[in-house]
């Protein structure tokens, strides 16, 4: 099966498995796990921040970061097509007591400055939940993996400063953004007070996400990590795979991006396929079906019968995500499978 459902389907490399087997561990609850400490120091260094915390997932990482930024009852200003708003089980509100304030998401993943400005309520108005934090997503998952321009991030940073608000980045795939923009990840992260990134997507570790920021902030994140059930003991077994991911899997992401562009080129001219965007920034390809009588669910079933798996994040749109387990031959086979489905007689 050529599995393009997500880059979360990646399996740990042999080097990761070996590192986990021989990892030096201790009790992380007492800060005595040397491998975990090394991972957190490495993540902080790569993102240009003072400290970092290892958490079980991106959902837990975002939640702990937002709780560390603002008290209960404050607003989290976020895109209406962000993963934080759509796919994190409402945890920010259910567990954190924070109010999600959605802002329309543009086609390239941006939240317009005018809409952001309108979303920032007057802190002195006791009738409204006060603004607490602004959240951006980069690359933007539901907008085809698009990368936010540095000039735009700078403008949002200035707006946040104008209103005294922290700026958090859901950077689950920040290393994809760095590769796509040919910038060091620390340069992208510089404008943000805090960053969450995932180890278990394109980097292929089996577990975990990181939150990076100033040390006092990370101290608060670690307290919320414990509160949320994320306190681990011999965490070095999992942290060791994260170290290998950061040291060996970042530079090769360029291959995933190249193959995503190749897939888009190969399927873009197939009758009945319309690419959502002509621009492929990272490792995702989104497209729509334009053949009468063929629904997305039926298309996905027919594709799976040809040993290709894809998925959908919103109605009418198919998503393919490239990762290290996919080869050039797999891309060719995927394009042929799509062509076969579109050419088949409707039932």
Coordinates of C-alpha atoms in Angstrom, one line a residue:
X1 CA 0.0 0.0 0.0
X2 CA 1.3 3.5 -0.9
X3 CA 0.2 5.4 2.1
X4 CA -0.3 9.1 1.5
X5 CA -2.9 9.6 4.2
X6 CA -0.5 11.7 6.4
X7 CA 3.1 12.0 7.4
X8 CA 2.0 10.7 10.8
X9 CA 2.0 7.2 9.2
X10 CA 5.8 7.2 9.1
X11 CA 7.6 4.5 11.0
X12 CA 10.8 5.1 13.1
X13 CA 14.0 4.5 11.2
X14 CA 16.4 1.7 12.1
X15 CA 18.7 4.3 13.7
X16 CA 15.9 5.5 15.9
X17 CA 15.0 1.9 17.0
X18 CA 18.7 1.3 17.9
X19 CA 18.9 4.5 19.8
X20 CA 15.8 3.6 21.8
X21 CA 17.3 0.2 22.6
X22 CA 20.5 1.6 24.1
X23 CA 19.2 4.9 25.5
X24 CA 20.7 6.1 28.7
X25 CA 17.7 6.9 31.0
X26 CA 16.8 8.1 34.4
X27 CA 13.8 9.5 36.2
X28 CA 12.6 12.5 34.2
X29 CA 10.3 13.4 37.1
X30 CA 13.4 14.5 39.0
X31 CA 15.1 15.9 35.9
X32 CA 17.5 12.9 35.9
X33 CA 17.0 11.5 32.4
X34 CA 20.1 12.6 30.5
X35 CA 18.7 11.7 27.1
X36 CA 15.5 13.8 27.7
X37 CA 17.6 16.7 28.9
X38 CA 19.7 16.4 25.7
X39 CA 16.7 16.4 23.5
X40 CA 15.2 19.5 25.2
X41 CA 18.5 21.3 24.9
X42 CA 18.9 20.4 21.2
X43 CA 15.3 21.5 20.4
X44 CA 15.8 24.8 22.2
X45 CA 19.1 25.4 20.3
X46 CA 17.7 24.6 16.9
X47 CA 14.7 27.0 17.4
X48 CA 16.8 29.7 19.0
X49 CA 15.0 29.7 22.3
X50 CA 16.2 29.5 25.9
X51 CA 14.5 26.2 26.8
X52 CA 12.2 23.5 25.6
X53 CA 9.8 20.9 27.0
X54 CA 9.0 17.4 25.6
X55 CA 5.3 16.6 25.5
X56 CA 3.4 13.6 24.3
X57 CA 1.6 15.2 21.4
X58 CA 1.1 18.5 19.5
X59 CA -2.4 18.8 21.1
X60 CA -0.9 18.6 24.6
X61 CA 1.9 20.9 23.6
X62 CA -0.4 23.6 22.2
X63 CA -2.7 23.3 25.3
X64 CA 0.2 23.5 27.8
X65 CA 1.7 26.5 25.9
X66 CA -1.6 28.4 25.8
X67 CA -2.3 27.8 29.5
X68 CA 1.2 29.0 30.3
X69 CA 0.5 32.2 28.3
X70 CA -2.8 33.3 29.7
X71 CA -5.3 32.7 32.5
X72 CA -8.6 31.0 32.2
X73 CA -11.4 33.0 30.6
X74 CA -9.1 34.8 28.1
X75 CA -9.4 34.5 24.4
X76 CA -7.2 32.6 22.0
X77 CA -7.3 34.3 18.6
X78 CA -6.8 31.6 16.0
X79 CA -7.6 30.8 12.4
X80 CA -11.0 29.1 11.7
X81 CA -9.3 26.5 9.6
X82 CA -6.4 25.8 11.9
X83 CA -5.6 22.4 13.4
X84 CA -5.9 24.0 16.9
X85 CA -9.5 25.1 16.2
X86 CA -10.7 22.1 14.2
X87 CA -8.7 19.0 15.3
X88 CA -7.6 19.3 19.0
X89 CA -10.9 18.1 20.6
X90 CA -11.8 21.5 21.9
X91 CA -9.2 21.0 24.6
X92 CA -8.3 24.6 24.9
X93 CA -11.9 25.3 26.1
X94 CA -12.8 22.0 27.7
X95 CA -9.7 21.7 29.8
X96 CA -8.1 25.1 29.7
X97 CA -11.1 27.3 30.2
X98 CA -9.9 29.5 27.4
X99 CA -12.2 31.0 24.7
X100 CA -11.4 30.3 21.1
X101 CA -12.0 33.3 18.9
X102 CA -11.8 32.1 15.2
X103 CA -10.6 34.5 12.5
X104 CA -11.2 33.7 8.7
X105 CA -8.3 31.9 7.2
X106 CA -7.1 33.1 3.8
X107 CA -6.3 30.7 1.0
X108 CA -2.5 30.8 1.7
X109 CA -3.0 30.3 5.5
X110 CA -2.8 33.9 6.5
X111 CA -5.1 35.7 8.9
X112 CA -5.6 39.1 7.5
X113 CA -4.3 42.0 9.7
X114 CA -7.6 43.7 9.5
X115 CA -9.5 40.6 10.8
X116 CA -6.9 40.1 13.5
X117 CA -7.1 43.7 14.6
X118 CA -10.9 43.5 14.7
X119 CA -10.7 40.3 16.8
X120 CA -8.6 41.9 19.6
X121 CA -11.2 43.2 22.1
X122 CA -10.8 46.1 24.5
X123 CA -9.2 44.6 27.6
X124 CA -11.2 47.1 29.7
X125 CA -14.6 45.9 28.4
X126 CA -15.7 43.7 31.3
X127 CA -18.6 42.3 29.1
X128 CA -16.1 40.4 26.8
X129 CA -13.5 37.8 27.4
X130 CA -10.2 39.7 27.3
X131 CA -7.6 38.8 24.5
X132 CA -4.9 36.4 25.7
X133 CA -2.8 35.2 22.9
X134 CA -2.6 35.2 19.0
X135 CA -1.8 31.8 17.3
X136 CA -0.5 31.3 13.8
X137 CA 0.1 28.0 12.0
X138 CA 3.1 27.6 9.7
X139 CA 3.1 25.6 7.5
X140 CA -0.7 25.6 7.3
X141 CA -2.1 22.1 7.2
X142 CA -5.6 22.8 5.8
X143 CA -4.3 25.3 3.3
X144 CA -2.1 22.8 1.5
X145 CA 1.0 23.1 3.6
X146 CA 1.5 26.7 2.5
X147 CA 4.3 28.6 4.2
X148 CA 3.7 32.0 5.8
X149 CA 5.8 34.9 4.4
X150 CA 8.4 36.3 6.8
X151 CA 7.1 39.8 6.0
X152 CA 3.6 38.8 7.1
X153 CA 4.8 37.2 10.4
X154 CA 6.7 40.5 11.1
X155 CA 3.5 42.4 10.7
X156 CA 1.6 40.1 13.1
X157 CA 4.4 40.4 15.6
X158 CA 4.1 44.2 15.5
X159 CA 0.3 43.9 15.9
X160 CA 0.7 41.6 18.9
X161 CA 3.3 44.0 20.5
X162 CA 0.9 46.9 19.9
X163 CA -1.7 45.2 22.1
X164 CA 0.7 43.5 24.5
X165 CA -0.2 40.0 23.4
X166 CA 2.1 37.0 23.2
X167 CA 2.4 35.3 19.8
X168 CA 2.4 31.4 19.7
X169 CA 3.2 29.3 16.6
X170 CA 1.6 26.0 15.9
X171 CA 4.7 24.9 14.0
X172 CA 4.0 21.2 13.9
X173 CA 5.9 21.0 10.6
X174 CA 8.2 24.0 11.2
X175 CA 11.2 22.2 9.6
X176 CA 9.2 21.8 6.4
X177 CA 8.6 25.6 6.5
X178 CA 12.4 26.1 7.1
X179 CA 13.4 23.9 4.2
X180 CA 10.8 25.5 1.9
X181 CA 11.8 29.0 2.7
X182 CA 15.6 28.2 2.9
X183 CA 15.7 29.8 6.3
X184 CA 17.0 28.3 9.6
X185 CA 14.1 27.3 11.8
X186 CA 15.4 29.7 14.5
X187 CA 14.9 32.6 12.0
X188 CA 11.3 31.6 11.5
X189 CA 10.8 31.1 15.3
X190 CA 12.4 34.4 16.2
X191 CA 9.2 36.5 15.9
X192 CA 7.2 34.1 18.2
X193 CA 7.1 34.0 22.0
X194 CA 6.6 30.2 21.9
X195 CA 6.6 27.4 19.3
X196 CA 5.2 23.9 19.3
X197 CA 6.6 21.4 16.7
X198 CA 6.1 17.7 16.2
X199 CA 8.7 15.0 16.1
X200 CA 6.3 12.3 14.8
X201 CA 5.2 13.7 11.4
X202 CA 7.7 14.1 8.6
X203 CA 10.6 13.6 11.1
X204 CA 9.3 10.1 11.7
X205 CA 9.9 9.7 15.4
X206 CA 7.3 7.5 17.0
X207 CA 6.3 9.9 19.8
X208 CA 6.3 13.4 21.0
X209 CA 6.2 17.1 20.3
X210 CA 8.3 20.0 21.6
X211 CA 7.4 23.4 23.0
X212 CA 10.2 26.0 22.9
X213 CA 10.4 29.4 24.6
X214 CA 11.9 31.4 27.4
X215 CA 12.9 29.4 30.5
X216 CA 10.3 30.9 32.9
X217 CA 7.6 30.1 30.3
X218 CA 8.9 26.6 29.8
X219 CA 8.8 26.1 33.6
X220 CA 5.1 26.9 33.4
X221 CA 4.6 24.5 30.5
X222 CA 6.2 21.7 32.4
X223 CA 3.9 22.3 35.3
X224 CA 0.9 22.1 32.9
X225 CA 2.4 19.0 31.3
X226 CA 2.3 17.3 34.7
X227 CA -1.3 18.5 35.3
X228 CA -2.3 17.1 31.9
X229 CA -0.9 13.7 32.6
X230 CA 2.2 14.2 30.6
X231 CA 4.8 13.6 33.3
X232 CA 7.0 10.8 32.2
X233 CA 9.7 8.8 34.0
X234 CA 12.2 7.0 31.8
X235 CA 11.4 9.4 28.9
X236 CA 14.8 8.9 27.3
X237 CA 13.6 5.9 25.4
X238 CA 11.3 8.1 23.4
X239 CA 13.5 11.2 23.5
X240 CA 16.4 9.2 21.9
X241 CA 14.3 8.8 18.8
X242 CA 13.5 12.5 18.8
X243 CA 17.2 13.3 18.9
X244 CA 17.9 11.0 15.9
X245 CA 14.9 12.7 14.1
X246 CA 16.4 16.2 14.6
X247 CA 19.9 15.1 13.7
X248 CA 19.1 13.0 10.6
X249 CA 15.6 13.7 9.2
X250 CA 15.4 17.5 8.7
X251 CA 17.6 18.0 5.7
X252 CA 16.0 15.1 3.7
X253 CA 12.5 16.8 3.9
X254 CA 13.5 18.5 0.7
X255 CA 12.9 15.2 -1.0
X256 CA 9.3 15.1 0.3
X257 CA 8.8 18.6 -1.1
X258 CA 10.2 17.6 -4.5
X259 CA 8.0 14.5 -4.7
X260 CA 4.9 16.6 -3.7
X261 CA 5.7 18.9 -6.7
X262 CA 6.3 15.9 -8.9
X263 CA 2.9 14.4 -7.9
X264 CA 1.1 17.7 -8.5
X265 CA 2.7 17.9 -12.0
X266 CA 1.8 14.3 -12.8
X267 CA -1.9 14.6 -11.8
X268 CA -2.5 18.2 -12.6
X269 CA -3.3 17.4 -16.3
X270 CA -5.5 14.4 -15.6
X271 CA -9.1 15.2 -16.8
X272 CA -11.3 15.4 -13.7
X273 CA -8.6 16.6 -11.3
X274 CA -8.2 20.2 -10.3
X275 CA -5.4 21.2 -8.0
X276 CA -6.5 23.4 -5.0
X277 CA -3.5 25.5 -5.5
X278 CA -0.9 25.8 -8.3
X279 CA 1.7 26.4 -5.5
X280 CA 3.2 23.5 -3.6
X281 CA 5.3 24.8 -0.8
X282 CA 5.9 21.7 1.3
X283 CA 4.9 18.0 1.3
X284 CA 1.1 18.2 0.7
X285 CA -1.0 18.1 -2.5
X286 CA -4.7 19.0 -2.3
X287 CA -7.0 18.5 -5.2
X288 CA -10.7 18.4 -6.1
X289 CA -12.6 15.9 -8.3
X290 CA -14.5 17.3 -11.3
X291 CA -16.1 14.2 -12.8
X292 CA -19.9 13.8 -12.5
X293 CA -21.0 10.9 -10.4
X294 CA -17.7 10.4 -8.6
X295 CA -17.7 11.5 -4.9
X296 CA -14.6 11.8 -2.7
X297 CA -15.5 8.8 -0.5
X298 CA -16.0 6.6 -3.6
X299 CA -12.8 7.9 -5.1
X300 CA -10.9 7.1 -2.0
X301 CA -12.3 3.5 -1.9
X302 CA -11.4 3.0 -5.6
X303 CA -8.0 4.3 -5.0
X304 CA -7.4 2.0 -2.0
X305 CA -8.4 -0.9 -4.3
X306 CA -5.4 0.1 -6.4
X307 CA -3.1 0.1 -3.3
X308 CA -3.0 3.8 -2.7
X309 CA -4.4 5.5 0.4
X310 CA -5.3 9.2 0.7
X311 CA -7.6 11.1 2.9
X312 CA -9.7 14.3 3.2
X313 CA -9.7 17.1 5.7
X314 CA -12.7 19.0 4.4
X315 CA -15.7 18.2 2.1
X316 CA -14.8 17.8 -1.6
X317 CA -11.0 18.0 -1.2
X318 CA -8.6 15.1 -1.3
X319 CA -5.2 15.3 0.4
X320 CA -1.9 13.5 -0.3
X321 CA 1.0 13.8 2.1
X322 CA 4.5 12.8 1.0
X323 CA 7.1 11.4 3.5
X324 CA 10.3 9.4 3.7
X325 CA 8.6 6.1 3.0
X326 CA 7.4 7.3 -0.4
X327 CA 9.7 6.9 -3.5
X328 CA 9.7 8.4 -7.0
X329 CA 8.3 5.1 -8.3
X330 CA 5.5 5.4 -5.7
X331 CA 4.6 8.9 -7.0
X332 CA 4.4 7.5 -10.6
X333 CA 2.3 4.6 -9.4
X334 CA 0.0 7.0 -7.5
X335 CA -0.6 9.1 -10.6
X336 CA -1.3 6.0 -12.6
X337 CA -3.8 4.8 -10.0
X338 CA -5.6 8.2 -10.0
X339 CA -5.7 8.1 -13.8
X340 CA -7.2 4.6 -13.7
X341 CA -9.9 5.6 -11.3
X342 CA -10.9 8.7 -13.3
X343 CA -11.0 6.7 -16.6
X344 CA -13.1 3.9 -15.1
X345 CA -16.7 3.7 -16.2
X346 CA -19.0 5.0 -13.5
X347 CA -21.0 2.4 -11.7

